[in-house]
Amino acid sequence: MERQGKGGEEEAQTRLPDLSFVHDKLQKFQSKMLSDFEQRLSCMVEDVLQDLRQRELRAHEFPNFERSDRKSTWHNRVTSQAPADVSDSPNSHANGTQPRPQLQSETSARKPRRQLPEKVFVVRESYLTALLQVEHMRTIYHIFYIILVMFLLNVICYDYFVDGRFDLGLGTFRGGLRRLHWVMGVWLLEHVFVLALYFAFRGWALVRHRLKTHGSLQRFWSHSCLILYISSQLVFCFVSTSLCLKFNLPFVSACVLLLESTRLLMKMHAFVRYNAERVLNGKAKKEDVQEEEEASGRPFVPPLSCYTYFLFAPTLIYRDSYPRTSHIRWKFALNRLLEVVAIAFLYAFIHERHIHEHFGQYGLEPMGPSQLILKLFGMMLPSAVIFLCGFYLILHSWLNFTSELLRFGDRMFYKDWWTSHTYDAYYRNWNVVVHDWLYEYVYKDMYTHVFRGSKVAASLAVFMISAVVHEQVLGFALQMFFPVMFFFFGVVGVALVFLMRSAPKVMGNIFLWFSLILGNASLVSLYAMEHYALKNCSLSDQSWTDRLLPAAWRCYN
């Protein structure tokens, strides 16, 4: 018995070190858990306090964003049949309508494809218009004014002390706007073509209605008109681009012609696509109520006044009517017009003092990797200013100016893209006007009729079409084949959409801004090098492959 007792004591003593080891581990685990808990708790408390501060700031400083209908104010699509699983569609339905409840037999028989949301127009201001009502945001606005004044002083001093004269960027305006009167003449002729399309569409609808008793003739008429419509659109695009080369238009004049031609092309397709469906269905859609054909039996075609207003309205989505403001704020419109003029002068200053200074001698001076890197980093800040001012010039100042003159109520031409942490959100919020057109007339048709419910394939088709149009405008405006924009937009941009979908919010936004600044600097630098290489280098095209090689490369190789 004594031996057994001693053996038990020895065994207990041998186990004591193991128990102390476990005790130490548990103590460390407990201290680590408490530390993590305290850290997480402090972070949660800080987040709650930050939310309370932001709510108080919105309630006092941002009254336009702290409203009960804020979600519906800054969202522009609703579904008419069923809620859509897209991020920018609200849960409510247009005009208070509710979806038709499906019978149990219908739901069990088949699973319907999701209903894509539709564009809804409401009276609302632009984001920056609402933000600039806050004193803190107006201070940032004043800072940009001072930056413009500094650019002006820089140009004045350079012109006086170096050139001995005052030019104020007018030389850039004279060179960039040459043959603008030819552009205006072509623009007027294009509007004659656009108006002729309305009467052609009206004729198609009337003849089709008269042939309703002859099914085969009706189909032949519709198919023939469809082929004629597609051919006319291709000819319209070809003429505008070929005239840039025939007239040898400078960059600014060519951009005016090509962008206006693209806008009118998108307007014509929006009108035909929206109203052709109404004619084919034999119904008139007015204020979300579908009505049968009128007692006269004639198909419904909108009056010419609706079509004419749509041609000049700052939207690419056709509707018979839009929400309108009660009056024109002339002071607001004048301020937006002055901003357009000021940014135009700022672009002239950047061209003379940065782009031309960095790349004007490209092809005539020694160039190596170190010189290219220095030029790229030298263009970082000017390219960022070009990017931000381009957004403000077109999507805020110009569109708000035209909206005010036409009393167009819906001013949501962009959303808060600057807070995006994914490229998916950036592309949706950056240019709402073009995005709505691509979504309404390209993505929805691709999703419904071509790819049959494939969101990825429809999205890729939209990206490719958008990249081709961007490259077409830049390529013909600069009169060169240099598909950098297509590569950045259609390859790198698409890849970043899928790669950044799971990015953290803070790091995603930081990387978004880093890539935008670096990408725009690379884009401006590469196109500037190619432009001045074609201008400065005497290059001979001995074969067709020489035309495909960049002139910036052939100058030094």
Coordinates of C-alpha atoms in Angstrom, one line a residue:
M1 CA 0.0 0.0 0.0
E2 CA 2.8 2.4 0.9
R3 CA 4.5 1.6 -2.4
Q4 CA 1.3 2.3 -4.3
G5 CA 0.9 5.7 -2.4
K6 CA 4.4 6.7 -3.2
G7 CA 3.9 5.7 -6.9
G8 CA 0.7 7.9 -7.0
E9 CA 2.5 10.8 -5.6
E10 CA 5.4 10.5 -8.0
E11 CA 2.9 10.2 -10.9
A12 CA 1.1 13.3 -9.7
Q13 CA 4.4 15.2 -9.5
T14 CA 5.2 14.2 -13.0
R15 CA 1.8 15.5 -14.2
L16 CA 2.2 18.9 -12.4
P17 CA 4.5 20.4 -15.1
D18 CA 2.0 19.4 -17.7
L19 CA -0.8 21.1 -15.8
S20 CA 1.3 24.2 -15.3
F21 CA 2.0 24.3 -19.0
V22 CA -1.7 24.1 -19.8
H23 CA -2.4 26.8 -17.2
D24 CA 0.1 29.1 -18.8
K25 CA -1.4 28.5 -22.3
L26 CA -4.9 29.2 -20.9
Q27 CA -3.7 32.4 -19.3
K28 CA -2.1 33.6 -22.5
F29 CA -5.3 32.7 -24.5
Q30 CA -7.4 34.5 -22.0
S31 CA -5.3 37.6 -22.1
K32 CA -5.3 37.6 -25.9
M33 CA -9.0 37.1 -26.1
L34 CA -9.6 40.0 -23.7
S35 CA -7.2 42.2 -25.7
D36 CA -8.9 41.3 -28.9
F37 CA -12.3 41.9 -27.4
E38 CA -11.3 45.3 -26.0
Q39 CA -9.8 46.3 -29.3
R40 CA -12.9 45.2 -31.3
L41 CA -15.2 46.8 -28.7
S42 CA -13.3 50.1 -29.0
C43 CA -13.5 49.9 -32.8
M44 CA -17.2 49.3 -32.7
V45 CA -17.7 52.2 -30.3
E46 CA -15.6 54.5 -32.5
D47 CA -17.7 53.4 -35.6
V48 CA -20.9 54.2 -33.7
L49 CA -19.6 57.6 -32.7
Q50 CA -18.4 58.2 -36.2
D51 CA -21.9 57.3 -37.6
L52 CA -23.5 59.7 -35.1
R53 CA -21.1 62.5 -36.1
Q54 CA -21.8 61.9 -39.8
R55 CA -25.6 61.9 -39.1
E56 CA -25.4 65.1 -37.2
L57 CA -23.2 66.6 -40.0
R58 CA -25.7 65.6 -42.6
A59 CA -28.6 66.9 -40.6
H60 CA -27.1 70.3 -40.1
E61 CA -24.6 70.8 -43.0
F62 CA -26.0 68.5 -45.7
P63 CA -29.8 69.0 -45.5
N64 CA -30.3 67.8 -49.1
F65 CA -28.9 64.4 -48.2
E66 CA -30.7 63.9 -44.9
R67 CA -34.2 63.4 -46.3
S68 CA -36.7 60.6 -45.9
D69 CA -36.8 60.0 -49.6
R70 CA -33.0 60.1 -50.0
K71 CA -32.8 56.6 -51.3
S72 CA -35.4 57.2 -54.0
T73 CA -33.9 60.6 -54.8
W74 CA -30.4 59.2 -55.7
H75 CA -31.6 56.0 -57.4
N76 CA -32.8 56.2 -60.9
R77 CA -34.3 52.8 -61.7
V78 CA -37.3 50.8 -60.6
T79 CA -38.9 47.5 -61.7
S80 CA -42.3 47.5 -63.0
Q81 CA -43.0 43.7 -62.5
A82 CA -40.7 42.4 -59.8
P83 CA -37.8 43.6 -57.7
A84 CA -34.5 43.4 -59.4
D85 CA -31.3 42.1 -57.9
V86 CA -29.2 45.0 -58.9
S87 CA -27.6 47.4 -56.5
D88 CA -29.0 50.6 -57.9
S89 CA -32.7 49.8 -57.9
P90 CA -34.9 50.7 -55.0
N91 CA -37.4 48.3 -53.4
S92 CA -40.4 50.4 -54.3
H93 CA -42.1 50.5 -57.7
A94 CA -42.6 53.3 -60.1
N95 CA -45.6 55.6 -59.4
G96 CA -46.7 53.4 -56.6
T97 CA -47.6 50.4 -58.8
Q98 CA -47.3 46.9 -57.3
P99 CA -46.2 43.8 -59.2
R100 CA -49.0 41.4 -60.3
P101 CA -49.0 38.4 -57.9
Q102 CA -48.3 35.1 -59.6
L103 CA -50.4 32.1 -59.2
Q104 CA -48.9 29.1 -57.5
S105 CA -49.2 27.1 -60.6
E106 CA -47.2 29.7 -62.6
T107 CA -44.4 29.8 -60.1
S108 CA -44.2 26.1 -59.8
A109 CA -44.3 25.6 -63.6
R110 CA -41.3 27.8 -64.4
K111 CA -38.8 30.0 -62.8
P112 CA -39.0 33.4 -64.5
R113 CA -35.9 35.3 -65.5
R114 CA -35.3 38.4 -63.3
Q115 CA -37.1 41.6 -64.4
L116 CA -34.6 44.3 -65.3
P117 CA -35.3 47.7 -63.8
E118 CA -36.4 50.7 -65.9
K119 CA -35.2 54.3 -65.9
V120 CA -37.3 56.7 -63.9
F121 CA -37.0 60.5 -64.1
V122 CA -37.7 62.7 -61.1
V123 CA -36.9 66.4 -60.3
R124 CA -33.5 66.4 -58.5
E125 CA -30.3 68.4 -58.4
S126 CA -26.9 67.2 -59.3
Y127 CA -24.7 65.8 -56.5
L128 CA -22.2 68.7 -56.6
T129 CA -25.0 71.3 -56.8
A130 CA -26.4 70.0 -53.5
L131 CA -22.9 69.6 -51.9
L132 CA -21.8 73.1 -52.9
Q133 CA -24.6 74.6 -50.8
V134 CA -22.4 73.6 -47.8
E135 CA -19.8 76.2 -46.7
H136 CA -17.1 73.5 -46.3
M137 CA -17.5 72.2 -49.8
R138 CA -17.7 75.8 -51.2
T139 CA -14.2 76.3 -49.7
I140 CA -12.9 73.5 -51.8
Y141 CA -14.6 75.0 -54.8
H142 CA -12.8 78.3 -54.1
I143 CA -9.5 76.5 -53.9
F144 CA -10.0 75.3 -57.5
Y145 CA -10.7 78.9 -58.5
I146 CA -7.3 79.9 -57.0
I147 CA -5.6 77.1 -58.9
L148 CA -7.1 78.4 -62.1
V149 CA -5.8 81.9 -61.2
M150 CA -2.3 80.5 -60.5
F151 CA -2.3 78.8 -63.9
L152 CA -3.3 82.1 -65.5
L153 CA -0.5 84.0 -63.7
N154 CA 2.0 81.3 -64.7
V155 CA 1.0 81.7 -68.4
I156 CA 1.1 85.5 -68.2
C157 CA 4.6 85.6 -66.6
Y158 CA 5.9 83.0 -69.1
D159 CA 4.4 84.9 -72.1
Y160 CA 5.8 88.2 -70.9
F161 CA 9.3 87.2 -69.7
V162 CA 10.1 84.5 -72.3
D163 CA 8.1 85.4 -75.4
G164 CA 7.7 89.1 -74.8
R165 CA 4.0 89.1 -75.5
F166 CA 0.6 88.2 -74.0
D167 CA -1.2 85.3 -75.6
L168 CA -3.3 83.8 -72.7
G169 CA -3.8 80.5 -74.5
L170 CA -5.5 82.1 -77.4
G171 CA -3.0 80.5 -79.8
T172 CA -4.2 77.1 -78.6
F173 CA -7.8 78.1 -79.2
R174 CA -7.0 79.4 -82.7
G175 CA -5.2 76.2 -83.6
G176 CA -7.7 73.8 -82.0
L177 CA -10.9 75.5 -83.4
R178 CA -9.8 75.9 -87.0
R179 CA -12.5 75.0 -89.5
L180 CA -15.1 75.1 -86.8
H181 CA -17.6 76.7 -89.3
W182 CA -17.3 73.6 -91.4
V183 CA -18.1 71.5 -88.3
M184 CA -21.2 73.7 -87.7
G185 CA -22.4 73.2 -91.3
V186 CA -22.0 69.4 -90.9
W187 CA -23.8 69.6 -87.6
L188 CA -26.8 71.3 -89.2
L189 CA -27.0 68.8 -92.0
E190 CA -26.9 66.0 -89.4
H191 CA -29.9 67.4 -87.7
V192 CA -31.7 67.5 -91.0
F193 CA -31.0 63.7 -91.3
V194 CA -32.1 63.2 -87.7
L195 CA -35.4 65.0 -88.3
A196 CA -35.9 63.0 -91.5
L197 CA -35.6 59.8 -89.4
Y198 CA -38.7 60.8 -87.5
F199 CA -40.9 61.1 -90.6
A200 CA -39.4 57.8 -91.9
F201 CA -40.3 56.1 -88.7
R202 CA -43.8 57.5 -88.8
G203 CA -44.2 56.3 -92.4
W204 CA -43.0 52.8 -91.4
A205 CA -45.6 52.7 -88.6
L206 CA -48.5 53.8 -90.8
V207 CA -47.7 51.4 -93.7
R208 CA -47.2 48.6 -91.3
H209 CA -50.6 49.2 -89.8
R210 CA -52.3 49.2 -93.2
L211 CA -50.6 45.9 -94.0
K212 CA -51.9 44.2 -90.8
T213 CA -54.2 42.0 -92.9
H214 CA -51.3 40.8 -95.0
G215 CA -48.9 39.1 -92.6
S216 CA -46.2 38.2 -95.1
L217 CA -46.1 41.7 -96.7
Q218 CA -46.1 43.3 -93.2
R219 CA -43.1 41.2 -92.2
F220 CA -41.3 42.0 -95.5
W221 CA -41.9 45.7 -95.0
S222 CA -40.7 45.7 -91.4
H223 CA -37.6 43.7 -92.2
S224 CA -36.8 45.9 -95.2
C225 CA -37.1 49.0 -93.0
L226 CA -34.9 47.5 -90.4
I227 CA -32.1 46.8 -92.9
L228 CA -32.5 50.3 -94.2
Y229 CA -32.4 51.8 -90.7
I230 CA -29.2 49.9 -89.8
S231 CA -27.6 50.9 -93.1
S232 CA -28.4 54.5 -92.5
Q233 CA -26.9 54.5 -89.1
L234 CA -23.7 53.0 -90.4
V235 CA -23.6 55.6 -93.2
F236 CA -24.2 58.3 -90.6
C237 CA -21.2 57.1 -88.5
F238 CA -19.0 56.6 -91.6
V239 CA -19.6 60.1 -93.0
S240 CA -18.9 61.9 -89.7
T241 CA -15.6 60.1 -89.2
S242 CA -14.5 60.4 -92.9
L243 CA -15.2 64.1 -92.8
C244 CA -12.6 64.5 -90.0
L245 CA -10.0 63.1 -92.3
K246 CA -11.2 64.9 -95.4
F247 CA -11.4 68.4 -93.8
N248 CA -8.1 67.6 -91.8
L249 CA -9.8 68.9 -88.7
P250 CA -7.7 69.8 -85.6
F251 CA -8.2 67.9 -82.4
V252 CA -10.8 70.1 -80.7
S253 CA -13.0 70.6 -83.8
A254 CA -12.8 66.9 -84.6
C255 CA -13.9 66.0 -81.1
V256 CA -16.8 68.4 -81.4
L257 CA -18.0 66.8 -84.6
L258 CA -17.4 63.2 -83.5
L259 CA -19.0 63.6 -80.0
E260 CA -22.0 65.4 -81.5
S261 CA -22.4 62.7 -84.2
T262 CA -22.2 60.0 -81.5
R263 CA -24.7 61.8 -79.4
L264 CA -27.2 62.1 -82.3
L265 CA -26.6 58.5 -83.2
M266 CA -27.5 57.4 -79.7
K267 CA -30.5 59.7 -79.6
M268 CA -31.9 58.3 -82.8
H269 CA -31.5 54.7 -81.6
A270 CA -33.2 55.5 -78.3
F271 CA -36.2 57.0 -80.1
V272 CA -36.5 54.1 -82.6
R273 CA -35.9 51.4 -80.0
Y274 CA -38.4 52.8 -77.5
N275 CA -41.2 53.5 -80.0
A276 CA -40.8 50.5 -82.3
E277 CA -41.7 48.3 -79.4
R278 CA -44.8 50.3 -78.8
V279 CA -45.8 50.0 -82.5
L280 CA -45.1 46.3 -82.6
N281 CA -47.2 45.7 -79.5
G282 CA -50.0 47.9 -80.8
K283 CA -50.1 49.8 -77.6
A284 CA -49.3 53.3 -76.4
K285 CA -47.3 53.6 -73.2
K286 CA -48.2 56.8 -71.4
E287 CA -47.2 57.4 -67.8
D288 CA -46.8 53.7 -67.1
V289 CA -50.3 52.9 -68.3
Q290 CA -50.6 50.8 -71.4
E291 CA -53.5 51.8 -73.6
E292 CA -54.9 50.1 -76.6
E293 CA -54.6 51.8 -80.0
E294 CA -56.8 54.8 -80.4
A295 CA -60.3 54.6 -81.8
S296 CA -59.0 55.9 -85.2
G297 CA -57.0 52.7 -85.5
R298 CA -53.8 54.5 -86.3
P299 CA -50.6 53.4 -84.4
F300 CA -49.4 55.8 -81.8
V301 CA -46.3 57.8 -82.8
P302 CA -45.1 60.7 -80.5
P303 CA -45.6 64.2 -81.9
L304 CA -42.6 66.0 -83.5
S305 CA -42.4 68.4 -80.5
C306 CA -41.5 65.5 -78.1
Y307 CA -38.8 64.2 -80.5
T308 CA -37.4 67.7 -81.0
Y309 CA -37.2 68.4 -77.2
F310 CA -35.5 65.0 -76.7
L311 CA -32.8 65.8 -79.3
F312 CA -31.6 68.8 -77.2
A313 CA -32.5 67.5 -73.7
P314 CA -29.5 66.3 -71.6
T315 CA -30.5 62.7 -71.6
L316 CA -30.1 59.7 -73.9
I317 CA -33.2 57.9 -72.7
Y318 CA -36.4 58.7 -74.7
R319 CA -39.6 59.5 -73.0
D320 CA -42.7 61.4 -74.3
S321 CA -42.3 63.8 -71.4
Y322 CA -39.9 64.6 -68.6
P323 CA -40.2 66.3 -65.3
R324 CA -39.7 70.1 -65.7
T325 CA -38.7 72.9 -63.4
S326 CA -41.0 75.9 -62.9
H327 CA -38.7 78.6 -64.2
I328 CA -35.2 79.2 -65.5
R329 CA -32.5 80.4 -63.0
W330 CA -30.5 82.7 -65.2
K331 CA -27.8 83.3 -62.7
F332 CA -27.3 79.6 -62.2
A333 CA -27.1 79.1 -65.9
L334 CA -24.6 82.0 -66.4
N335 CA -22.4 80.6 -63.7
R336 CA -22.3 77.2 -65.4
L337 CA -21.5 78.8 -68.7
L338 CA -18.6 80.8 -67.2
E339 CA -17.3 77.6 -65.7
V340 CA -17.2 76.0 -69.1
V341 CA -15.2 79.0 -70.5
A342 CA -12.8 79.0 -67.5
I343 CA -12.1 75.2 -67.8
A344 CA -11.5 75.7 -71.6
F345 CA -8.8 78.3 -70.8
L346 CA -7.4 76.0 -68.1
Y347 CA -7.0 73.2 -70.7
A348 CA -5.3 75.7 -73.1
F349 CA -2.8 76.6 -70.3
I350 CA -2.1 72.9 -69.5
H351 CA -1.5 72.2 -73.2
E352 CA 1.0 75.0 -73.6
R353 CA 2.8 74.8 -70.2
H354 CA 2.8 71.0 -69.7
I355 CA 1.9 68.8 -72.7
H356 CA 3.8 70.8 -75.3
E357 CA 6.7 71.5 -72.9
H358 CA 7.1 67.8 -72.1
F359 CA 6.6 66.2 -75.5
G360 CA 6.9 69.0 -78.1
Q361 CA 10.4 67.9 -79.0
Y362 CA 9.7 64.1 -78.9
G363 CA 11.4 62.5 -81.8
L364 CA 14.0 65.3 -82.1
E365 CA 15.7 64.9 -78.6
P366 CA 17.5 61.9 -77.1
M367 CA 15.0 59.6 -75.3
G368 CA 15.6 56.7 -73.0
P369 CA 13.8 54.9 -70.2
S370 CA 14.9 57.5 -67.6
Q371 CA 13.6 60.4 -69.7
L372 CA 10.3 58.6 -70.3
I373 CA 9.8 58.0 -66.6
L374 CA 10.5 61.6 -65.7
K375 CA 8.1 62.8 -68.4
L376 CA 5.4 60.4 -67.1
F377 CA 5.7 61.6 -63.5
G378 CA 5.8 65.2 -64.7
M379 CA 2.4 64.6 -66.3
M380 CA 0.8 63.1 -63.2
L381 CA -0.6 66.3 -61.7
P382 CA -1.7 67.9 -65.1
S383 CA -3.3 64.7 -66.2
A384 CA -5.3 64.5 -62.9
V385 CA -6.4 68.1 -63.4
I386 CA -7.5 67.2 -67.0
F387 CA -9.4 64.2 -65.7
L388 CA -11.3 66.0 -62.9
C389 CA -11.9 69.2 -64.9
G390 CA -13.2 67.1 -67.9
F391 CA -15.7 65.5 -65.6
Y392 CA -16.8 68.8 -64.1
L393 CA -16.9 70.6 -67.5
I394 CA -19.1 68.1 -69.4
L395 CA -21.1 66.2 -66.7
H396 CA -21.7 69.1 -64.4
S397 CA -21.3 72.5 -65.9
W398 CA -22.4 71.9 -69.5
L399 CA -25.3 69.5 -68.8
N400 CA -26.6 71.7 -65.9
F401 CA -26.4 74.7 -68.2
T402 CA -28.5 73.0 -70.9
S403 CA -30.8 71.6 -68.3
E404 CA -31.5 75.0 -66.9
L405 CA -32.2 76.5 -70.3
L406 CA -34.6 73.7 -71.1
R407 CA -36.1 73.4 -67.6
F408 CA -35.1 69.8 -67.5
G409 CA -35.8 68.6 -64.0
D410 CA -33.7 65.4 -63.6
R411 CA -30.1 66.6 -63.1
M412 CA -28.5 63.3 -61.9
F413 CA -25.9 63.1 -64.6
Y414 CA -23.5 61.4 -62.2
K415 CA -23.4 59.9 -58.8
D416 CA -20.8 60.0 -56.0
W417 CA -18.2 58.1 -58.1
W418 CA -15.4 59.5 -56.1
T419 CA -16.3 57.3 -53.1
S420 CA -16.3 54.1 -55.1
H421 CA -14.1 51.3 -54.0
T422 CA -14.7 49.0 -57.0
Y423 CA -14.5 49.7 -60.7
D424 CA -17.9 48.2 -61.1
A425 CA -19.4 51.1 -59.0
Y426 CA -17.1 53.6 -60.6
Y427 CA -18.4 52.8 -64.1
R428 CA -22.0 52.9 -63.0
N429 CA -21.7 56.3 -61.2
W430 CA -19.1 58.1 -63.3
N431 CA -21.3 59.0 -66.3
V432 CA -24.9 58.1 -65.5
V433 CA -26.1 59.6 -68.9
V434 CA -24.1 57.2 -71.1
H435 CA -24.4 54.3 -68.6
D436 CA -28.2 54.6 -68.7
W437 CA -28.2 54.4 -72.5
L438 CA -25.9 51.4 -72.5
Y439 CA -27.9 49.7 -69.8
E440 CA -31.3 50.4 -71.4
Y441 CA -30.6 49.8 -75.1
V442 CA -27.6 47.5 -75.1
Y443 CA -27.3 45.5 -71.9
K444 CA -31.0 44.7 -71.5
D445 CA -31.3 43.6 -75.2
M446 CA -28.2 41.5 -74.9
Y447 CA -29.3 40.0 -71.6
T448 CA -32.9 39.3 -72.9
H449 CA -32.5 38.4 -76.5
V450 CA -28.9 37.5 -77.3
F451 CA -27.2 35.9 -74.3
R452 CA -30.5 34.7 -72.6
G453 CA -29.9 35.7 -69.0
S454 CA -26.1 35.8 -69.0
K455 CA -25.1 38.9 -67.0
V456 CA -21.3 38.4 -67.6
A457 CA -21.6 38.1 -71.4
A458 CA -24.0 41.0 -71.7
S459 CA -21.6 43.2 -69.5
L460 CA -18.6 42.2 -71.6
A461 CA -20.5 43.2 -74.8
V462 CA -21.3 46.6 -73.3
F463 CA -17.7 47.1 -72.4
M464 CA -16.4 46.2 -75.8
I465 CA -18.9 48.5 -77.6
S466 CA -18.0 51.4 -75.3
A467 CA -14.3 50.8 -75.7
V468 CA -14.6 50.8 -79.5
V469 CA -16.6 54.0 -79.5
H470 CA -14.1 55.7 -77.2
E471 CA -11.2 54.6 -79.4
Q472 CA -13.0 55.7 -82.6
V473 CA -13.5 59.2 -81.2
L474 CA -9.9 59.6 -80.1
G475 CA -8.3 57.8 -83.1
F476 CA -10.1 59.9 -85.7
A477 CA -9.8 63.1 -83.8
L478 CA -6.0 62.6 -83.6
Q479 CA -5.9 60.9 -87.0
M480 CA -3.9 58.0 -85.9
F481 CA -4.2 54.2 -85.2
F482 CA -3.0 53.9 -81.6
P483 CA -5.5 51.8 -79.6
V484 CA -4.3 52.7 -76.2
M485 CA -7.7 53.8 -75.0
F486 CA -9.3 50.5 -76.2
F487 CA -6.6 48.6 -74.3
F488 CA -7.0 50.6 -71.1
F489 CA -10.8 50.6 -71.3
G490 CA -11.6 47.2 -72.8
V491 CA -8.9 45.1 -71.3
V492 CA -7.4 46.7 -68.2
G493 CA -10.7 48.2 -67.1
V494 CA -12.7 45.0 -67.5
A495 CA -10.0 43.0 -65.6
L496 CA -10.1 45.5 -62.7
V497 CA -13.9 45.2 -62.6
F498 CA -13.6 41.5 -61.7
L499 CA -10.4 41.8 -59.6
M500 CA -11.7 44.6 -57.3
R501 CA -15.2 43.3 -56.5
S502 CA -14.0 41.9 -53.1
A503 CA -11.6 44.8 -52.3
P504 CA -11.9 46.4 -48.9
K505 CA -13.7 49.7 -48.9
V506 CA -10.7 52.0 -47.8
M507 CA -8.0 50.2 -49.8
G508 CA -10.3 49.8 -52.8
N509 CA -10.9 53.5 -52.9
I510 CA -7.2 54.3 -52.5
F511 CA -6.3 51.9 -55.3
L512 CA -9.1 53.3 -57.5
W513 CA -7.7 56.8 -57.3
F514 CA -4.1 55.6 -57.7
S515 CA -5.0 53.7 -60.9
L516 CA -7.1 56.6 -62.2
I517 CA -4.3 59.1 -61.8
L518 CA -1.6 56.7 -63.1
G519 CA -3.8 55.6 -66.0
N520 CA -4.8 59.1 -67.1
A521 CA -1.1 60.2 -67.0
S522 CA -0.1 57.2 -69.1
L523 CA -3.0 57.8 -71.5
V524 CA -2.2 61.5 -72.0
S525 CA 1.6 60.8 -72.3
L526 CA 1.3 58.0 -74.8
Y527 CA -1.1 59.9 -77.1
A528 CA 1.0 63.0 -76.8
M529 CA 4.2 61.1 -77.7
E530 CA 2.4 59.5 -80.7
H531 CA 1.1 62.8 -81.9
Y532 CA 4.4 64.6 -81.8
A533 CA 6.2 61.6 -83.2
L534 CA 4.0 61.8 -86.3
K535 CA 4.6 65.5 -86.5
N536 CA 8.4 65.6 -85.9
C537 CA 9.7 62.4 -87.4
S538 CA 9.9 61.8 -91.2
L539 CA 8.5 58.3 -91.4
S540 CA 7.8 56.4 -94.6
D541 CA 5.3 53.6 -94.7
Q542 CA 7.0 51.0 -96.8
S543 CA 4.4 48.3 -96.0
W544 CA 1.1 48.0 -94.4
T545 CA 2.7 46.7 -91.2
D546 CA 4.4 50.1 -90.7
R547 CA 1.0 51.7 -90.2
L548 CA 0.3 49.3 -87.3
L549 CA 3.6 50.1 -85.5
P550 CA 3.4 53.2 -83.3
A551 CA 5.3 56.2 -84.6
A552 CA 6.6 56.8 -81.1
W553 CA 8.5 53.5 -81.4
R554 CA 9.7 53.9 -85.0
C555 CA 11.2 57.3 -84.2
Y556 CA 13.9 55.8 -82.1
N557 CA 14.2 52.3 -83.6

